[in-house]
Short mmCIF file of C-alpha atoms in Angstrom, two decimals:
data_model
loop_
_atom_site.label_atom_id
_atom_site.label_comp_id
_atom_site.label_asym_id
_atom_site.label_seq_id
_atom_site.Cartn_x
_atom_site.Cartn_y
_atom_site.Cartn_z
CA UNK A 1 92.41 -18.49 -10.82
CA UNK A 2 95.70 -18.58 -9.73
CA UNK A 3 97.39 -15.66 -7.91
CA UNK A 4 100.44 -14.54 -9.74
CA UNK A 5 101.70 -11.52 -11.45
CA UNK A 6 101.17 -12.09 -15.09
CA UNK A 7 97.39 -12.09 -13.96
CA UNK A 8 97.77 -8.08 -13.65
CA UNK A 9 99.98 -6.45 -15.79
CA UNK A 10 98.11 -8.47 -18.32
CA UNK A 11 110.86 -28.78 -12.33
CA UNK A 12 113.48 -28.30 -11.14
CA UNK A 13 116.39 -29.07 -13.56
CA UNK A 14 119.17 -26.92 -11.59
CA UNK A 15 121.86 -25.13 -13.80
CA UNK A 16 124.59 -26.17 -10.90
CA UNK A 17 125.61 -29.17 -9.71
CA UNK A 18 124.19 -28.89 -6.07
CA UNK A 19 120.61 -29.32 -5.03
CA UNK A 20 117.87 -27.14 -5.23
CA UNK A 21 111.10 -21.82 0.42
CA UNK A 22 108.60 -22.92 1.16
CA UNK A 23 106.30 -21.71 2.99
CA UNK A 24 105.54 -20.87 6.96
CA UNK A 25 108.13 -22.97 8.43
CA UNK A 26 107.82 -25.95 10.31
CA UNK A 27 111.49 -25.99 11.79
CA UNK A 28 113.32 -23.29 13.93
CA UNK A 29 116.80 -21.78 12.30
CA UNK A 30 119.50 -20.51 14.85
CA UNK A 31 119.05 -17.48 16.21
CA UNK A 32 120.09 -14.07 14.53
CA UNK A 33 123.82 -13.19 15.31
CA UNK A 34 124.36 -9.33 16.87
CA UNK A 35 123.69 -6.52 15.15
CA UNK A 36 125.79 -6.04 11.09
CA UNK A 37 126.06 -2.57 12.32
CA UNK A 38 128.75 -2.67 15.11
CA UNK A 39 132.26 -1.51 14.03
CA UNK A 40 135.20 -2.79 14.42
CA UNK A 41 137.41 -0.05 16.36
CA UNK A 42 141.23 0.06 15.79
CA UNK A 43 143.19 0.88 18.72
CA UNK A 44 145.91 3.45 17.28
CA UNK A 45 147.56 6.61 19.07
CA UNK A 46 146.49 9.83 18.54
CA UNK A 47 149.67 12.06 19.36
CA UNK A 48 152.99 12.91 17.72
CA UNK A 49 155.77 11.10 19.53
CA UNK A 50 159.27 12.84 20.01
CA UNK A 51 162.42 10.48 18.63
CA UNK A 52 165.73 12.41 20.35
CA UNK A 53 166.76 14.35 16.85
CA UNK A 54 163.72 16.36 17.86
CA UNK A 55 162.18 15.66 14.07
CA UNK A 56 158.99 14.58 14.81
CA UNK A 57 157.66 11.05 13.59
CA UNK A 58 154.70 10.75 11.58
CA UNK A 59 152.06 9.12 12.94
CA UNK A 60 148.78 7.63 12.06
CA UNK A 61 144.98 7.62 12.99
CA UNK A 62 143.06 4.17 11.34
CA UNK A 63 139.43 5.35 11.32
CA UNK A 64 137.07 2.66 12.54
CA UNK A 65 135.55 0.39 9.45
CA UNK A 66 132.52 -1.06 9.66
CA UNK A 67 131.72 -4.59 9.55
CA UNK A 68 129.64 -5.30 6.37
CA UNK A 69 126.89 -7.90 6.75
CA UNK A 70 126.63 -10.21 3.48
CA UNK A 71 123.16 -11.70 2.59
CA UNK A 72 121.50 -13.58 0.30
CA UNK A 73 117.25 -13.32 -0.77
CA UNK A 74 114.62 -15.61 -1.67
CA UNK A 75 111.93 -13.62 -2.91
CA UNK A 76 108.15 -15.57 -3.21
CA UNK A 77 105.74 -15.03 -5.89
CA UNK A 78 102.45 -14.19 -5.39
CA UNK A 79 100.99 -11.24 -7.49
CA UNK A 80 100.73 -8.13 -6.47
CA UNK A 81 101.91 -8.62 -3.02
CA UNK A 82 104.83 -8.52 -4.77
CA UNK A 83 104.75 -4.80 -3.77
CA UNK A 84 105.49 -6.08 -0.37
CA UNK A 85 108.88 -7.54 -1.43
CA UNK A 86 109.64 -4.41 -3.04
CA UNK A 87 109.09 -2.51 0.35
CA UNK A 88 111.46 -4.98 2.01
CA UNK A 89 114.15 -4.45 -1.18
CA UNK A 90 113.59 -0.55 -0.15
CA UNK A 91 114.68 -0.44 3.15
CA UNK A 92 117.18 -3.46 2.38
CA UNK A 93 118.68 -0.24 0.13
CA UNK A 94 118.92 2.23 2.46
CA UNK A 95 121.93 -0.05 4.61
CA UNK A 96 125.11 0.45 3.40
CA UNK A 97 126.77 -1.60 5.54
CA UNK A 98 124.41 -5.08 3.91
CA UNK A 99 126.04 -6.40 0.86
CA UNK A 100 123.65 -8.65 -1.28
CA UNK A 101 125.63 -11.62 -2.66
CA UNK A 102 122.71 -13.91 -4.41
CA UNK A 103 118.75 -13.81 -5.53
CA UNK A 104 115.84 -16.21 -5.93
CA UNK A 105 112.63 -15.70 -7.44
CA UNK A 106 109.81 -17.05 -8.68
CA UNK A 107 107.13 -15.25 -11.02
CA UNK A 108 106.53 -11.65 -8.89
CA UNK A 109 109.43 -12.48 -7.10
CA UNK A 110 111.40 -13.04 -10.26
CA UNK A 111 110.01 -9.62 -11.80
CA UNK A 112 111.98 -7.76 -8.24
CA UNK A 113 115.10 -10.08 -8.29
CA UNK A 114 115.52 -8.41 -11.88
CA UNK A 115 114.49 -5.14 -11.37
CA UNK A 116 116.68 -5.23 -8.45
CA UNK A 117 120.08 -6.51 -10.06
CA UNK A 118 119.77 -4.40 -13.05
CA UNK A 119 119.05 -1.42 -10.89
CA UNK A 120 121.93 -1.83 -8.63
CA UNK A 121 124.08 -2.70 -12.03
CA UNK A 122 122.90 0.64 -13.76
CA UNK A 123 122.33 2.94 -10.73
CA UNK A 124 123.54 1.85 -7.66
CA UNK A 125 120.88 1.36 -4.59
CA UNK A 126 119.60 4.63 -5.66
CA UNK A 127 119.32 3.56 -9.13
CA UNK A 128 117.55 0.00 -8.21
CA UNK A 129 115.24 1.84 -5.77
CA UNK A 130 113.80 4.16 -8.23
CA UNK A 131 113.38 1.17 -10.76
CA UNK A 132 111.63 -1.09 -8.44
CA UNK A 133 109.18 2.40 -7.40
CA UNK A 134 108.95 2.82 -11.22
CA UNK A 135 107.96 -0.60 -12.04
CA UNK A 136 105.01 -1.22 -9.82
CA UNK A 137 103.55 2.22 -10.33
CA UNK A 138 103.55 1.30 -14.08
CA UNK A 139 102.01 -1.98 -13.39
CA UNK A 140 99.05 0.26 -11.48
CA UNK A 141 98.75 2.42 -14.37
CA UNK A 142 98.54 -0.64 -16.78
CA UNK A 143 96.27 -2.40 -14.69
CA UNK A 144 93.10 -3.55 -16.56
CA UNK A 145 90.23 -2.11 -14.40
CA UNK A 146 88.06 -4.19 -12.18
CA UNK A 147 85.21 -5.32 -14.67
CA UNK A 148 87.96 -6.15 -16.95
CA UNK A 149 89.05 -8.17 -14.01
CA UNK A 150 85.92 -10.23 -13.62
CA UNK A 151 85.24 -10.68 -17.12
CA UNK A 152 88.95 -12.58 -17.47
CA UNK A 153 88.23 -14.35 -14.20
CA UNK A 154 85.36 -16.08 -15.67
CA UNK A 155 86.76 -16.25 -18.85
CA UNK A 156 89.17 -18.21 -17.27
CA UNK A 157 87.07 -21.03 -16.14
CA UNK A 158 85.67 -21.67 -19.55
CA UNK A 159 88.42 -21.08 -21.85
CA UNK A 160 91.92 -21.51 -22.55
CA UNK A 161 94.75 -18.93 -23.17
CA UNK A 162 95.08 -20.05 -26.92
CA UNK A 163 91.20 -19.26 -27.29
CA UNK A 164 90.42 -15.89 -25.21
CA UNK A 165 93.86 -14.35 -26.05
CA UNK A 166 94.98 -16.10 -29.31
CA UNK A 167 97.69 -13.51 -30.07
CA UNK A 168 98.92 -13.89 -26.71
CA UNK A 169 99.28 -10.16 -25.26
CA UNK A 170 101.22 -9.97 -22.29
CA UNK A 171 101.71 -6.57 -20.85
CA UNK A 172 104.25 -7.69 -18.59
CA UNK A 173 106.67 -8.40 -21.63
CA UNK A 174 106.37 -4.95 -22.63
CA UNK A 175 106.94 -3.60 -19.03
CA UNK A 176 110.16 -5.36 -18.65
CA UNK A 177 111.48 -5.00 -21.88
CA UNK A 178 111.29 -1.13 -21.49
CA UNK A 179 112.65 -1.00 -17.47
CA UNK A 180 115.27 -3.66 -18.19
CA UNK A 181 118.40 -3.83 -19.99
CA UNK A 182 118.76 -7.46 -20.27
CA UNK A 183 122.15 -7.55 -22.44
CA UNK A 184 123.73 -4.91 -20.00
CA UNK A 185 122.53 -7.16 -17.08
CA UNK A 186 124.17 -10.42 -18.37
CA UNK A 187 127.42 -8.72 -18.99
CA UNK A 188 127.82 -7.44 -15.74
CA UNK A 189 125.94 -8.29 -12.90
CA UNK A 190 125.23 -6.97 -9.69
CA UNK A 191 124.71 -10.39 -8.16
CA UNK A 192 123.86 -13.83 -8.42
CA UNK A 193 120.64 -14.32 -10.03
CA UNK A 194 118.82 -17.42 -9.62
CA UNK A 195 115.02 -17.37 -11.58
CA UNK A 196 112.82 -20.26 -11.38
CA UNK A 197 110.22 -21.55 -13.89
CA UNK A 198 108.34 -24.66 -14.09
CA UNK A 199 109.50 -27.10 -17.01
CA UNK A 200 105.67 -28.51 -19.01
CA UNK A 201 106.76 -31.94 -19.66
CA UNK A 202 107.79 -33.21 -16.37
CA UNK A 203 106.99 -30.50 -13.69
CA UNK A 204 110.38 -29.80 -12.73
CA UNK A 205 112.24 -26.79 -11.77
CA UNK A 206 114.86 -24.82 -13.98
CA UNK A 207 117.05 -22.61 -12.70
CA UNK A 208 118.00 -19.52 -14.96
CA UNK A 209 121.13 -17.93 -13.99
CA UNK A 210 122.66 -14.28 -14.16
CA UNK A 211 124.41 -15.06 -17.20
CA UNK A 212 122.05 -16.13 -19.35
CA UNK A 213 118.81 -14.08 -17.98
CA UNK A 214 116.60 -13.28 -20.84
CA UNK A 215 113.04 -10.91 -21.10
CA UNK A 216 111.48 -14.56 -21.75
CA UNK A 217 113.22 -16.50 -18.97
CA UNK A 218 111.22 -13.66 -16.41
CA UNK A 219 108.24 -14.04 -18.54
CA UNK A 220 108.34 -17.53 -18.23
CA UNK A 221 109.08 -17.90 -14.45
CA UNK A 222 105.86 -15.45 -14.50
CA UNK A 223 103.79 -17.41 -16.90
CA UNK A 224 100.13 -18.31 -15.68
CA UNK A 225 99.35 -20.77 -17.73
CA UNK A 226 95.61 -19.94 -17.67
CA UNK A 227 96.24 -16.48 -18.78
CA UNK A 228 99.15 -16.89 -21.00
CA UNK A 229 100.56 -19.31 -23.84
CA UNK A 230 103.61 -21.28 -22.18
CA UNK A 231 106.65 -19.56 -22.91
CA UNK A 232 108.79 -22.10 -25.19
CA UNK A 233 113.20 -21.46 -24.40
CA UNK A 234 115.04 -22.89 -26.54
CA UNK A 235 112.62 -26.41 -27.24
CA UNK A 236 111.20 -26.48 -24.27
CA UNK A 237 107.75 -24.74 -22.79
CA UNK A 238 107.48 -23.47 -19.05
CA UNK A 239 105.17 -22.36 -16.72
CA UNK A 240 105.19 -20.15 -13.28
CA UNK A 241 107.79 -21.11 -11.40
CA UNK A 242 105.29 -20.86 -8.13
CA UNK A 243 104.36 -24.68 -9.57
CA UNK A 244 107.68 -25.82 -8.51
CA UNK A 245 109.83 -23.83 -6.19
CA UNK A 246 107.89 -20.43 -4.46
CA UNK A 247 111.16 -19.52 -4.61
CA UNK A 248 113.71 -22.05 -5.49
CA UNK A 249 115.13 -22.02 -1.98
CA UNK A 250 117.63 -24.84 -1.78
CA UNK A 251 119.30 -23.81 -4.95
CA UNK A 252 119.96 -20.33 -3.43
CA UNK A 253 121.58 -22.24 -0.41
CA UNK A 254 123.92 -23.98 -3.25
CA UNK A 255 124.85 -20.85 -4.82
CA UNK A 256 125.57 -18.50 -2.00
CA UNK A 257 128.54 -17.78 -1.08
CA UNK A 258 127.69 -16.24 2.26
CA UNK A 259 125.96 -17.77 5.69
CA UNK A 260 122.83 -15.71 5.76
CA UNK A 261 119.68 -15.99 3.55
CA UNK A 262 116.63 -14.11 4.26
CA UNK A 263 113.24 -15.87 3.14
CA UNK A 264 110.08 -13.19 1.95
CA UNK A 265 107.26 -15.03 1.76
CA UNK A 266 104.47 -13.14 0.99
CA UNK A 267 101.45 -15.34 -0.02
CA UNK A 268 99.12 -16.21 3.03
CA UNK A 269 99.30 -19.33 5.43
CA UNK A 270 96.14 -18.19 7.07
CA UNK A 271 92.81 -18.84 5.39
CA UNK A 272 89.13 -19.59 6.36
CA UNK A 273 88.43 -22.21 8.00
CA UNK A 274 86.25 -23.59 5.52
CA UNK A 275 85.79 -21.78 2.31
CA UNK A 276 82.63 -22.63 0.80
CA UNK A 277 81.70 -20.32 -2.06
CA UNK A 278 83.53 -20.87 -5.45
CA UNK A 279 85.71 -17.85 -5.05
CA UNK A 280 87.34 -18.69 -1.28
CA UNK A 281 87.84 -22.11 -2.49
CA UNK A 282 90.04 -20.96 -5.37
CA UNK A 283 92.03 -18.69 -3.54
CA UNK A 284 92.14 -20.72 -0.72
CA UNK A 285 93.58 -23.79 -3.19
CA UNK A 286 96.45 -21.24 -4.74
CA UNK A 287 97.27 -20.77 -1.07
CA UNK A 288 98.15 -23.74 -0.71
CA UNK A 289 99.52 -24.55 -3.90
CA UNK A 290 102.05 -21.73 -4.07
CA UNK A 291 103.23 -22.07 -0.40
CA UNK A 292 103.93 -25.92 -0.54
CA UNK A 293 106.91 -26.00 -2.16
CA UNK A 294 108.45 -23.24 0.37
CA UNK A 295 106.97 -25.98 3.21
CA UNK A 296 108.70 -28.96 1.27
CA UNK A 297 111.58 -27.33 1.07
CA UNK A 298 112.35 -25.02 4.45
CA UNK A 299 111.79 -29.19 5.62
CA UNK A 300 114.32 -30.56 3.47
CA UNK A 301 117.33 -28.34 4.64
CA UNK A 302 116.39 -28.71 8.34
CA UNK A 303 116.82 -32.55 7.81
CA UNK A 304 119.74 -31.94 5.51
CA UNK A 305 121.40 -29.49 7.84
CA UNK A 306 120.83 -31.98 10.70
CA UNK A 307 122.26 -34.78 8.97
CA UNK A 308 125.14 -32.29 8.01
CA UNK A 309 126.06 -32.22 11.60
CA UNK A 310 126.78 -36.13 11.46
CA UNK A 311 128.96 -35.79 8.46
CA UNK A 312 132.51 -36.94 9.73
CA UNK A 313 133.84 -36.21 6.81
CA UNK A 314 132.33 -33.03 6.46
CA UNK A 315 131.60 -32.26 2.68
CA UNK A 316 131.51 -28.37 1.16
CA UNK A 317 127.52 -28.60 1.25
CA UNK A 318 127.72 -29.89 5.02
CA UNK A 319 129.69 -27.30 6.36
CA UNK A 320 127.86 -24.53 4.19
CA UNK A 321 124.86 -25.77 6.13
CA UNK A 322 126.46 -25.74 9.89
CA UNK A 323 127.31 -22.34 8.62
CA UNK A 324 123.64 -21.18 7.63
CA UNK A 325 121.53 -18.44 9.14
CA UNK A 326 117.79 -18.89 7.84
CA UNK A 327 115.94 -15.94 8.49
CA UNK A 328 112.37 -15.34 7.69
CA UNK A 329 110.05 -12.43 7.02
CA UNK A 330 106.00 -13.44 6.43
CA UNK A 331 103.96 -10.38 4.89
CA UNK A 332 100.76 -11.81 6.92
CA UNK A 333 102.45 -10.95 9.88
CA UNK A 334 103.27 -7.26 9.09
CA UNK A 335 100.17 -7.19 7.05
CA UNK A 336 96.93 -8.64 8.81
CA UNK A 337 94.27 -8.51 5.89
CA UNK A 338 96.24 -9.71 3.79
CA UNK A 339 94.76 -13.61 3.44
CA UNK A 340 91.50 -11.42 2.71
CA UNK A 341 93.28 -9.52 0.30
CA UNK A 342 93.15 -10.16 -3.11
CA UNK A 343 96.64 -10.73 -5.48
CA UNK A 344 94.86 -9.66 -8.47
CA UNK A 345 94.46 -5.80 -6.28
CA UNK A 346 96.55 -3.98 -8.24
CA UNK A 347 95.34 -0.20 -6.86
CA UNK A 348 97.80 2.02 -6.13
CA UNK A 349 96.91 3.14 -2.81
CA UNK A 350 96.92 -0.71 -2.23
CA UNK A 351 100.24 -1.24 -3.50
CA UNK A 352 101.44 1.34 -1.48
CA UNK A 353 100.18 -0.22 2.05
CA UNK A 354 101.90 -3.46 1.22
CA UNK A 355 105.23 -1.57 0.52
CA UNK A 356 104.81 0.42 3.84
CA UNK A 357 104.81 -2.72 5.45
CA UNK A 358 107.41 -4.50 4.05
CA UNK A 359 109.40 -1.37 4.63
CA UNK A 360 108.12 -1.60 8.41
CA UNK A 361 108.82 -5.61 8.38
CA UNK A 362 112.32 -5.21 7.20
CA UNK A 363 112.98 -2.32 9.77
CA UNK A 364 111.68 -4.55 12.36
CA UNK A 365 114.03 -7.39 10.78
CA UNK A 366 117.09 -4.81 10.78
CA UNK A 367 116.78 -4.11 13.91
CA UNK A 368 116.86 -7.53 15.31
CA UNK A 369 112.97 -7.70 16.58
CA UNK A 370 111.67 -10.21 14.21
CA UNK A 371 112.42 -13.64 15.71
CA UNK A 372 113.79 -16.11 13.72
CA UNK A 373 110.89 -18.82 13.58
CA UNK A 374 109.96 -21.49 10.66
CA UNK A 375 106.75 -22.00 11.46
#
């Protein structure tokens, strides 16, 4: 069963003209530049200076301003270790000196692009810090417990959506619909939003945008489709967007106005060797599944930024990827147990540990000790 949020709290047509993470990298990025946090000092005189009337002249002291570091997110789906994205978001918060310019998300990492714009649009950082801590501690509470768990997981395996759950309940909807004000949202966002479901008929990506963002576009990018009905948008159905882009990654890179993007990837590249029982080979297939497209992609704009550097001519996209910074945080790392973990965990004292570490990973980050690797 596949790891993704609407488990608990229960193709890529881009909306731009430019292209459309995926997964552990196979490509190194350039290095991170100095720390955002150095200021720029201006060099102005601090005394009063005599003209020969006596009267003195006015002068002025310029206080030092500090340089403020632009950035761009693409958040992965993967269940509840979506409560290690939120840790990252948290300490993301507490810089004031880090503007965010643009999000990606697919399915959990949808639900915390979201709850992160219309935070920062209603509240500020405080404001989107106490929604994103309000959020997952109402998806604990709502949590089914765990031999409701086991009875859907097998339930699963022998019957559809439109059979166990015919009048398709969805906690997640209500969730949302009560943190979120989605009409505030799309009249005045925070930031570029950037949600990713996976179209039905041809297994393509769409790209929602910040304008249009609707309860059912999340719901859709968040759609399992073996625990919910699709989720039909104006005449067409969609799935997770995991299927397609775990996050749409390249479509950030289009959208962003800035040259730094930070990757979260928080499903595991590390599994057993050889799963043999019917359980490890599940979650060691979603593994792969919803890190492939992050793999596919993170390859793509290594070739396309090396190509870029060929480009005589050198078109907007080429010299917005000369310009890019790809940086990359892996909960795995920060979080050793997690491959062992399960995404369906949705304890609170669980959710907690992963948001201590993505607090501790994005410190680490911040602070310019996490190398910049793709791999």
């Amino acid at each position: 069963m596949t790891q993704h949020f609407s488990q608990f709290v229960a193709g890529r047509e881009i909306m731009h003209h430019e292209p459309s993470e995926h997964h552990a990298a196979l490509h190194s990025f350039p290095v991170m530049k100095p720390s955002p946090h150095d200021l720029v000092n201006g060099s102005h005189p601090d005394h009063s200076i005599e003209a020969q009337s006596l009267a003195p002249i006015r002068t002025r002291t310029i206080s030092p301003k500090a340089t403020v570091r632009r950035l761009s997110l693409a958040l992965q789906g993967g269940g509840s270790f979506g409560a290690f994205t939120w840790g990252v978001l948290d300490r993301l918060l507490d810089e004031d000196d880090l503007a965010l310019d643009a999000v990606s998300g697919a399915s959990a990492g949808a639900v915390n692009a979201v709850l992160l714009a219309s935070g920062l649009a209603e509240g500020g950082r405080s404001g989107a810090k106490n929604r994103l801590e309000r959020f997952w501690k109402r998806a604990s509470e709502a949590a089914p417990r765990a031999q409701s768990g086991t009875a859907l997981a097998i339930a699963t395996r022998v019957l559809s959506p439109y059979q166990f759950n015919p009048f398709n309940v969805n906690p997640l909807k209500k969730l949302l619909a009560e943190e979120i004000d989605f009409d505030a949202l799309r009249a005045k966002p925070s930031l570029r939003l950037l949600i990713g479901a996976t179209r039905v008929r041809d297994g393509k990506l769409h790209v929602f945008r910040e304008k249009d963002i609707t309860l059912d576009m999340v719901l859709a990018s968040a759609c399992l489709p073996v625990i919910h009905h699709a989720v039909s948008i104006d005449g067409e159905v969609y799935w997770d967007g995991g299927y397609s882009a775990n996050p749409p990654l390249i479509p950030l890179v289009c959208a962003s106005q800035v040259s730094e993007a930070l990757i979260v990837q928080i499903m595991p590249t590390a599994g057993a060797e050889m799963p043999t029982s019917s359980s490890e080979i599940v979650k060691r297939m979603e593994q792969i599944t919803f890190n492939s497209s992050l793999i596919r992609d993170m390859d793509a704009l290594a070739a396309m930024t090396k190509l870029s550097s060929a480009d005589v001519g050198a078109s907007r996209l080429s010299r917005k990827l000369q310009k890019l910074r790809l940086h990359h945080i892996a909960a795995e790392t920060e979080y050793p147990l997690l491959s062992q973990s399960s995404a369906l965990n949705l304890d609170w004292e669980f959710l907690l540990k992963l948001r201590t570490a993505g607090r501790l990973a994005a410190d680490r980050w911040l602070s310019g000790k996490v190398p910049d690797r793709a791999n």
